[in-house]
mmCIF file of C-alpha atoms in Angstrom:
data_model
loop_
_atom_site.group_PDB
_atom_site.id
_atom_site.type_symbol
_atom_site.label_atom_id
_atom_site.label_comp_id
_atom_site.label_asym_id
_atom_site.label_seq_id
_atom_site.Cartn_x
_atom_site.Cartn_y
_atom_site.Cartn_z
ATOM 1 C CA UNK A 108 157.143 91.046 108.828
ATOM 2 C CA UNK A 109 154.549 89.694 111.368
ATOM 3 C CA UNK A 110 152.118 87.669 109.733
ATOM 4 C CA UNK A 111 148.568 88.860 110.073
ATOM 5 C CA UNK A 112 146.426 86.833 112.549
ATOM 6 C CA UNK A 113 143.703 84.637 112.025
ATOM 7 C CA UNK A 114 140.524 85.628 111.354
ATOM 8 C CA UNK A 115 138.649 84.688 114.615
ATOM 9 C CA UNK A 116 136.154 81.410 114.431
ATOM 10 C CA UNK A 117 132.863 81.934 113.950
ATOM 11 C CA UNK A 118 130.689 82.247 117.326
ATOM 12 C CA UNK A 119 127.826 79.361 117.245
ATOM 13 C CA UNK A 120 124.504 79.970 118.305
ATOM 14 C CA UNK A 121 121.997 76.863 119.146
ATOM 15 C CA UNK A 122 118.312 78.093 118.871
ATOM 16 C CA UNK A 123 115.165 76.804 121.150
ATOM 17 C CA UNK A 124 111.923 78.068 119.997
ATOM 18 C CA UNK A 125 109.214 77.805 122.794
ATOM 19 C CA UNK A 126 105.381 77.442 122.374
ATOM 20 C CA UNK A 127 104.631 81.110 123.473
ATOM 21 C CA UNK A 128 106.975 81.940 120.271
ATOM 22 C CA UNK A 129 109.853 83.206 122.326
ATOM 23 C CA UNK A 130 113.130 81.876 121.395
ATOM 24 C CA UNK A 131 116.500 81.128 123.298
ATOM 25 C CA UNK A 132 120.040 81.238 122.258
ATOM 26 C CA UNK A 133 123.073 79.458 123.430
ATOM 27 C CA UNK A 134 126.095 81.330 122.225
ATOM 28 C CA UNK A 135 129.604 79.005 122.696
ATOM 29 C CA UNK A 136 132.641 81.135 124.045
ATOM 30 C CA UNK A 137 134.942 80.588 126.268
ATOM 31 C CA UNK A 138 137.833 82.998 128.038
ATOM 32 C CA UNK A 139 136.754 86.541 129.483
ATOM 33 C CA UNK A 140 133.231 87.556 127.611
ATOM 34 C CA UNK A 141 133.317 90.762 129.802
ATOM 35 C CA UNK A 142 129.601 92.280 129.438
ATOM 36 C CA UNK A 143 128.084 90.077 125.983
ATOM 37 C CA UNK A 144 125.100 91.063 124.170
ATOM 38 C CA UNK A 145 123.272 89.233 121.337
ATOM 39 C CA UNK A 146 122.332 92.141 119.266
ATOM 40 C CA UNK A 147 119.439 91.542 116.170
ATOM 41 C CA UNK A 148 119.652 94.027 113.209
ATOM 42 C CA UNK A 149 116.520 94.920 111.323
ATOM 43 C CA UNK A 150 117.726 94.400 107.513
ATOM 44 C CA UNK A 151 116.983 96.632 104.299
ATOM 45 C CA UNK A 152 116.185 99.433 106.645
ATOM 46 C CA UNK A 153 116.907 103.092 105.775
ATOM 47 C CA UNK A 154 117.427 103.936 109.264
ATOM 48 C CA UNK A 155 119.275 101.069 111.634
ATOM 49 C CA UNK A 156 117.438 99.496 113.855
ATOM 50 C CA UNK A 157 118.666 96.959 116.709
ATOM 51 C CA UNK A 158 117.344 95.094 119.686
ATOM 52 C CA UNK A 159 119.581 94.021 122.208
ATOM 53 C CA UNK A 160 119.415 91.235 124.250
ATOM 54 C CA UNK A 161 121.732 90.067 127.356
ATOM 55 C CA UNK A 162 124.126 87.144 127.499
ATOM 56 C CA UNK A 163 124.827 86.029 130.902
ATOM 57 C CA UNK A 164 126.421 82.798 131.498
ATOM 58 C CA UNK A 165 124.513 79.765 131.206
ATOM 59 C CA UNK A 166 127.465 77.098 131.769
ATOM 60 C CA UNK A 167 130.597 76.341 131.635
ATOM 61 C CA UNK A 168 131.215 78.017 127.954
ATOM 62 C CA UNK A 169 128.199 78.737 127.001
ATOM 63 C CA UNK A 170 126.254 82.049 127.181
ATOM 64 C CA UNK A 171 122.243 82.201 127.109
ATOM 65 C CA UNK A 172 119.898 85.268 125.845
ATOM 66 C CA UNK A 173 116.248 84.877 125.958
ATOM 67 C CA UNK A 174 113.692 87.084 123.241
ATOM 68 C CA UNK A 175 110.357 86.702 124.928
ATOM 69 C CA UNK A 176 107.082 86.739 122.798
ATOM 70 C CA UNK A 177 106.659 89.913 125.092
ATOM 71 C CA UNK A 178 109.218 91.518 122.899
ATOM 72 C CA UNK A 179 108.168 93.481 120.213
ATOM 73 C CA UNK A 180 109.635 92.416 117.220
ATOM 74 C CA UNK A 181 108.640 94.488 113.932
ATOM 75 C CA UNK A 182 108.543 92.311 110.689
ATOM 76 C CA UNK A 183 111.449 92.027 108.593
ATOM 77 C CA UNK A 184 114.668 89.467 108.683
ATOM 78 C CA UNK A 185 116.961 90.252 111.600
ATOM 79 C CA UNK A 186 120.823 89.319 111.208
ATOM 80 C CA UNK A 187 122.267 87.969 114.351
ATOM 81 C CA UNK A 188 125.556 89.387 116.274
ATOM 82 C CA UNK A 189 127.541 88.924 119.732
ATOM 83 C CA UNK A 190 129.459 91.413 120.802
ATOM 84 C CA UNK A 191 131.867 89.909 123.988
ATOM 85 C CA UNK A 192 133.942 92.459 126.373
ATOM 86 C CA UNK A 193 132.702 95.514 124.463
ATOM 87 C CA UNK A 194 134.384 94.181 120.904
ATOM 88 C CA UNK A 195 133.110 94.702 117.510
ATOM 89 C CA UNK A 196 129.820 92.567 117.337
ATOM 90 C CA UNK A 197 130.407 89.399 115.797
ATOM 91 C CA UNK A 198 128.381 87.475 113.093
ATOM 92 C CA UNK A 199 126.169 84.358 114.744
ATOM 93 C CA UNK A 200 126.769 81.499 112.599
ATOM 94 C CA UNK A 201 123.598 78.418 113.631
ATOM 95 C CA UNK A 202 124.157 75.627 115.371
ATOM 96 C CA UNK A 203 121.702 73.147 116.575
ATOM 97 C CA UNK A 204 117.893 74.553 116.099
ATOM 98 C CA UNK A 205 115.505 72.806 118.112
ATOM 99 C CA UNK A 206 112.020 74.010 116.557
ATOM 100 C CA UNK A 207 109.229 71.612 117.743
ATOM 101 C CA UNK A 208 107.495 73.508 119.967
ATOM 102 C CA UNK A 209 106.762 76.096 116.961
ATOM 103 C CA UNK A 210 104.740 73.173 115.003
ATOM 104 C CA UNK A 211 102.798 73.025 117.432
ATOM 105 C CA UNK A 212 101.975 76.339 118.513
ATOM 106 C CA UNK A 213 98.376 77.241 118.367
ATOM 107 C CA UNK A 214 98.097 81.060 119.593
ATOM 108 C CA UNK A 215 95.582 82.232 121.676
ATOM 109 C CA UNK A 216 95.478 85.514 119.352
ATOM 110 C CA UNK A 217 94.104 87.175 122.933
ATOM 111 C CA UNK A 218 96.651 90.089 122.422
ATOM 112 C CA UNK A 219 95.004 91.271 119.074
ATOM 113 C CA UNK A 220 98.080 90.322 116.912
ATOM 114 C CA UNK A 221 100.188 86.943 116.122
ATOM 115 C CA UNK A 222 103.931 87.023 116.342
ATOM 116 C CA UNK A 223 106.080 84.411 114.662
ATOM 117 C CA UNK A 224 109.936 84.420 114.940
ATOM 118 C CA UNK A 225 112.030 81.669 112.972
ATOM 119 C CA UNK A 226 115.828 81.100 113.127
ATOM 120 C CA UNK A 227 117.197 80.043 109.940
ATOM 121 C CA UNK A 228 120.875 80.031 108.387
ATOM 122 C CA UNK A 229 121.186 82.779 105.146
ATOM 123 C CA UNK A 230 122.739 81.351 101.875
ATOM 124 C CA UNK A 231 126.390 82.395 103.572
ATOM 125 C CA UNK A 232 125.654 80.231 106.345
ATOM 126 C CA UNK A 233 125.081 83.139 108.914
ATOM 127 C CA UNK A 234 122.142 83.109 111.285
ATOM 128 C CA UNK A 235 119.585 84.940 111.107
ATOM 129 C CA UNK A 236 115.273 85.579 112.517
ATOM 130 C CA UNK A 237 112.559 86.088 110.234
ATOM 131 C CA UNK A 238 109.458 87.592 112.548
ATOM 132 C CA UNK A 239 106.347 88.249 111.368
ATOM 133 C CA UNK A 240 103.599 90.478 113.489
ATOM 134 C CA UNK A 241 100.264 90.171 112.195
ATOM 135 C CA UNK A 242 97.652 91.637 113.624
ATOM 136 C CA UNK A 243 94.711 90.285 113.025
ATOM 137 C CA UNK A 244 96.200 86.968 111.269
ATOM 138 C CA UNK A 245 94.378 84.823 108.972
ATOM 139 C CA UNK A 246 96.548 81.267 108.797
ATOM 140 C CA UNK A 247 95.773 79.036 106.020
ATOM 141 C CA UNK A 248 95.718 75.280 107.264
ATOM 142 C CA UNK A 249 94.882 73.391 103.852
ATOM 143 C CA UNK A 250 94.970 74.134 100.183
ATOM 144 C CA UNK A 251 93.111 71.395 98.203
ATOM 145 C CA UNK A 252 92.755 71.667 94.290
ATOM 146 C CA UNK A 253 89.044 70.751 93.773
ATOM 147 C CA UNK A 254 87.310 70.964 90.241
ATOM 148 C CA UNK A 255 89.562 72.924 88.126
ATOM 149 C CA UNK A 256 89.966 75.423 91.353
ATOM 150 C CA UNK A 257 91.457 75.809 94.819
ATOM 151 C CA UNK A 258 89.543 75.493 98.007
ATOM 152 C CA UNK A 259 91.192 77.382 101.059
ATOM 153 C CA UNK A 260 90.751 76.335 104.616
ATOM 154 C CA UNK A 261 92.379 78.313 107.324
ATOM 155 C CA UNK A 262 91.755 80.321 110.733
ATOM 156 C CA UNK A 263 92.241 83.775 112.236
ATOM 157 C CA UNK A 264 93.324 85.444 115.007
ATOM 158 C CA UNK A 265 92.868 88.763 116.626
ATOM 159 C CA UNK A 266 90.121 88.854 115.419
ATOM 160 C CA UNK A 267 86.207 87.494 114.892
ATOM 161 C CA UNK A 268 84.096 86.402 111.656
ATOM 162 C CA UNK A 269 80.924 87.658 111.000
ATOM 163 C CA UNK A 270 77.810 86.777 108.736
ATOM 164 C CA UNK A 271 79.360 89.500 106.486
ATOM 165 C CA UNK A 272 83.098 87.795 106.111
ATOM 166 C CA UNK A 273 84.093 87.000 102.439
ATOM 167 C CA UNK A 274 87.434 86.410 100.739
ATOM 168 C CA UNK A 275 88.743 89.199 98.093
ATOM 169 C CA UNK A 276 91.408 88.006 95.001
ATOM 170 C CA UNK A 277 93.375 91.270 94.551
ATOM 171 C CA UNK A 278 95.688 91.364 90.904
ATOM 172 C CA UNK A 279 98.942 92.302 91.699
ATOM 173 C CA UNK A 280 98.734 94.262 88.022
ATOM 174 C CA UNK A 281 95.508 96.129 88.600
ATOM 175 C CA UNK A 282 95.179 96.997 84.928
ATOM 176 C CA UNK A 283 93.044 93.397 84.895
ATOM 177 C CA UNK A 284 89.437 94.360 84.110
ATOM 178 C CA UNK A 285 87.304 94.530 88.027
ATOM 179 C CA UNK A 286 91.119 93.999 89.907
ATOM 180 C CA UNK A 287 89.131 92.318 92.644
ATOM 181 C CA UNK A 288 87.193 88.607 92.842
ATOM 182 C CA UNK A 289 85.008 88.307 95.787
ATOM 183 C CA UNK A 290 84.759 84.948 96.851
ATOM 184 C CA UNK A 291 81.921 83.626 99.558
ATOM 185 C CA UNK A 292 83.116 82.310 102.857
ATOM 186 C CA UNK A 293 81.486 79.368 104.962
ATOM 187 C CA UNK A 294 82.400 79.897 108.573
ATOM 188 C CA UNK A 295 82.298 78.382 111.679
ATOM 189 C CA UNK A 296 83.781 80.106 115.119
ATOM 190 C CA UNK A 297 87.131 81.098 113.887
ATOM 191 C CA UNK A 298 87.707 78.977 111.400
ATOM 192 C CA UNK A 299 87.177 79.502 107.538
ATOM 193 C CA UNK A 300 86.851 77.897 103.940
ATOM 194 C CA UNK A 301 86.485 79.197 100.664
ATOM 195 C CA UNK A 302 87.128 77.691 97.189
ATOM 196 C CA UNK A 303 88.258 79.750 94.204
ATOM 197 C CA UNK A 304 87.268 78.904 90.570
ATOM 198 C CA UNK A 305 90.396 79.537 88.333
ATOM 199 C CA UNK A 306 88.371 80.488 85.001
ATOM 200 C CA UNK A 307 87.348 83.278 86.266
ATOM 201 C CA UNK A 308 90.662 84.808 86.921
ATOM 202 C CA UNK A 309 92.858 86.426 84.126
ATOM 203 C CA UNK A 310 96.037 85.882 83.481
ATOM 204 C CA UNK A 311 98.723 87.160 86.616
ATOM 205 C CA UNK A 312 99.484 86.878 90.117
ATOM 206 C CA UNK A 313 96.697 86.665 92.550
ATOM 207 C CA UNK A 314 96.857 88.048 96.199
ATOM 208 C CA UNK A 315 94.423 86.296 98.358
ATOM 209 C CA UNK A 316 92.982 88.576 101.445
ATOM 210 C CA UNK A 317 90.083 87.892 103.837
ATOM 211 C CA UNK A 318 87.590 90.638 105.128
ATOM 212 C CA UNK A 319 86.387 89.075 108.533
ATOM 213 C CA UNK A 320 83.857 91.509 108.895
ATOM 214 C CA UNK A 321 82.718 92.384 105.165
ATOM 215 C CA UNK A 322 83.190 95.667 103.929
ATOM 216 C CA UNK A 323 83.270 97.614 107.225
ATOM 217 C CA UNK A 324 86.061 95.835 109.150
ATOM 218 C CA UNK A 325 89.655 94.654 108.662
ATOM 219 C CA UNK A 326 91.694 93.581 105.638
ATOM 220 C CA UNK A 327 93.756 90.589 106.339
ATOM 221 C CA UNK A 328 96.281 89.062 103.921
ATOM 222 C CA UNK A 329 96.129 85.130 104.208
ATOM 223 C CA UNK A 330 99.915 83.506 105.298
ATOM 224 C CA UNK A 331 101.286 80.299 106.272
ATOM 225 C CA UNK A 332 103.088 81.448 109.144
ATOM 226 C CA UNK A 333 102.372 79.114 112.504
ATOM 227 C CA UNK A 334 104.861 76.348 111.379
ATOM 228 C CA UNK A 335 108.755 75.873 111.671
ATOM 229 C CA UNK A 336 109.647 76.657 108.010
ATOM 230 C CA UNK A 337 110.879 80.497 108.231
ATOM 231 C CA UNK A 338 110.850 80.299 103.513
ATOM 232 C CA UNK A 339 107.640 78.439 102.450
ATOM 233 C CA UNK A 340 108.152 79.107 98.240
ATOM 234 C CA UNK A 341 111.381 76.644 97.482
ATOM 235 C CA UNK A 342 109.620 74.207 99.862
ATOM 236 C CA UNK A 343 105.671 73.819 99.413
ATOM 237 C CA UNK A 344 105.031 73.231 95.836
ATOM 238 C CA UNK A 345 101.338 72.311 94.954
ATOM 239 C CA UNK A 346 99.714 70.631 91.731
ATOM 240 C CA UNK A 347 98.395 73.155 89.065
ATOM 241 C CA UNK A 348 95.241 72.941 87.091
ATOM 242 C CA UNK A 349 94.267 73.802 83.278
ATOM 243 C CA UNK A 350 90.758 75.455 82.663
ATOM 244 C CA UNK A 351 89.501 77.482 79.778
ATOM 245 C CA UNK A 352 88.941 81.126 80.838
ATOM 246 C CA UNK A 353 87.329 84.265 78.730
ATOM 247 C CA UNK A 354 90.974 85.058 77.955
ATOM 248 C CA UNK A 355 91.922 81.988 76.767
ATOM 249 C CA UNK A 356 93.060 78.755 78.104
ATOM 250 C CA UNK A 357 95.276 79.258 81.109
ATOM 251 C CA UNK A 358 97.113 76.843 83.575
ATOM 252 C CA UNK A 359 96.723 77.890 87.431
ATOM 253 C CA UNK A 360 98.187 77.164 91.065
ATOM 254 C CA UNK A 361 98.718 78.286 94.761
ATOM 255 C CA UNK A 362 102.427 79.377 95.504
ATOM 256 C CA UNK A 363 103.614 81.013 99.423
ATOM 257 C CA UNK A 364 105.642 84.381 98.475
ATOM 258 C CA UNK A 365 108.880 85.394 99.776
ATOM 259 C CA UNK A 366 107.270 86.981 103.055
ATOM 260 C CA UNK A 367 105.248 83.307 102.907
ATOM 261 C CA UNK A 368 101.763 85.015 101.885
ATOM 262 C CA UNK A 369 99.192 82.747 99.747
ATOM 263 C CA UNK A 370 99.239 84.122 96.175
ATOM 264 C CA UNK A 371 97.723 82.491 93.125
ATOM 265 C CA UNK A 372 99.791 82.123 89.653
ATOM 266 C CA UNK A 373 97.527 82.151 86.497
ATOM 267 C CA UNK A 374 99.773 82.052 83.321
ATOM 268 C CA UNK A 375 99.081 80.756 79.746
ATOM 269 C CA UNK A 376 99.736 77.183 79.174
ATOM 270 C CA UNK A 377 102.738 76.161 78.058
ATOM 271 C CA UNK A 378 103.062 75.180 74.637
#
């Protein structure tokens, strides 16, 4: 009986972000690669969806595709694959991310929208992109507990702030008497600050949005997004504050979601 062969290794992928928030990989494989695409597929999607990107040799060994902050990228986490001389497309495994230029990055927001894409390896050690398109963008810069509350600084993009701009605390549970804090805004150019008092918010999550223009113009959630770190919530932790509310005494904090949006926690103390 011929023994089965062995599973093939994994194909590595180095990632280079670039300041225009393009990216670069550098696929290792050697032999005959025939016609090699890196191939990106949109995850928890009903329908699939895929972007495909040339590999054409680089060096000796090495194949090189380029995603361009031209291409449109929809939000959502994109699992890498290579597929060499028309095979079965092959899981990307990271190798050496080089993310500097992304820390950096201060976008000119000229095209009406932001675009973030971030390499990062999944709990199974496979590679994949978390992109973001956000358009306009409101990027929070510093969170600061101040007086038994939270002031916000931050910026946005895309679009302008007017002498009507204001912030807007949304509960996630909307069965909380109002549903909505509005919160006054100091402004200056594009940037913003706000500070939100935590006894006047009941107990839940918090969604913090900004209205640029007041009622009459966009809603914009705020995010931490213009920054190398593709899942903010196991790795920005921030101190939490006790105040009395009309519900009660209640202890209160910032926390970045999953999709690395600014939220507010408000839960009784514990006992």
């Amino acid at each position: 009986m011929t023994p089965p062969n062995p599973p093939a290794a994994p194909l590595r992928a180095d990632c280079v972000g670039d300041s225009a928030g393009g990216l670069t990989f550098d696929v290792a494989a050697r032999g005959n690669t025939g016609a090699a695409l890196l191939i990106l597929r949109r995850r928890d999607t009903d329908a699939e969806e895929t972007v495909s990107l040339p590999l054409a040799p680089a060096a000796e060994g090495l194949l090189r595709a380029a995603l361009p902050s031209s291409v449109s990228l929809p939000e959502g986490r994109w699992d890498a694959y290579a597929a060499l001389s028309d095979g079965e497309p092959r899981r990307l495994v990271p190798g050496v991310t080089d993310l500097r230029s992304l820390a950096a990055r201060t976008p000119g927001g000229l095209l009406g929208h932001v675009a973030v894409r971030i390499p990062y390896a999944t709990r199974q050690g496979n590679l994949t992109v978390r992109s973001w398109l956000r358009a306009p963008h409101a990027e929070t810069a510093e969170l600061e507990l101040v007086n038994g509350g939270l002031a916000v600084r931050g910026r946005v993009y895309g679009t302008q702030l007017t002498a009507d701009a204001h912030a807007e605390l949304r509960a996630r549970i909307t069965a909380d008497r109002g549903g909505v804090r509005r919160v006054d805004v100091v402004t200056e150019r594009a940037d913003f600050v706000f500070t939100v008092r935590y006894d006047t918010l009941a107990p839940g999550d918090w969604d913090l949005w900004l209205r640029p223009a007041g009622e009459s113009g966009p809603v914009v959630r705020l995010a931490r997004l213009l920054d190398d770190v593709a899942d903010k919530h196991p790795v920005l932790t921030y101190p939490r504050a006790r105040v009395l509310t009309p519900d009660g005494p209640v202890e209160a904090g910032p926390y970045y979601t999953d999709d690395n949006d600014l939220s507010l926690s408000v839960v009784p103390p514990a006992p």
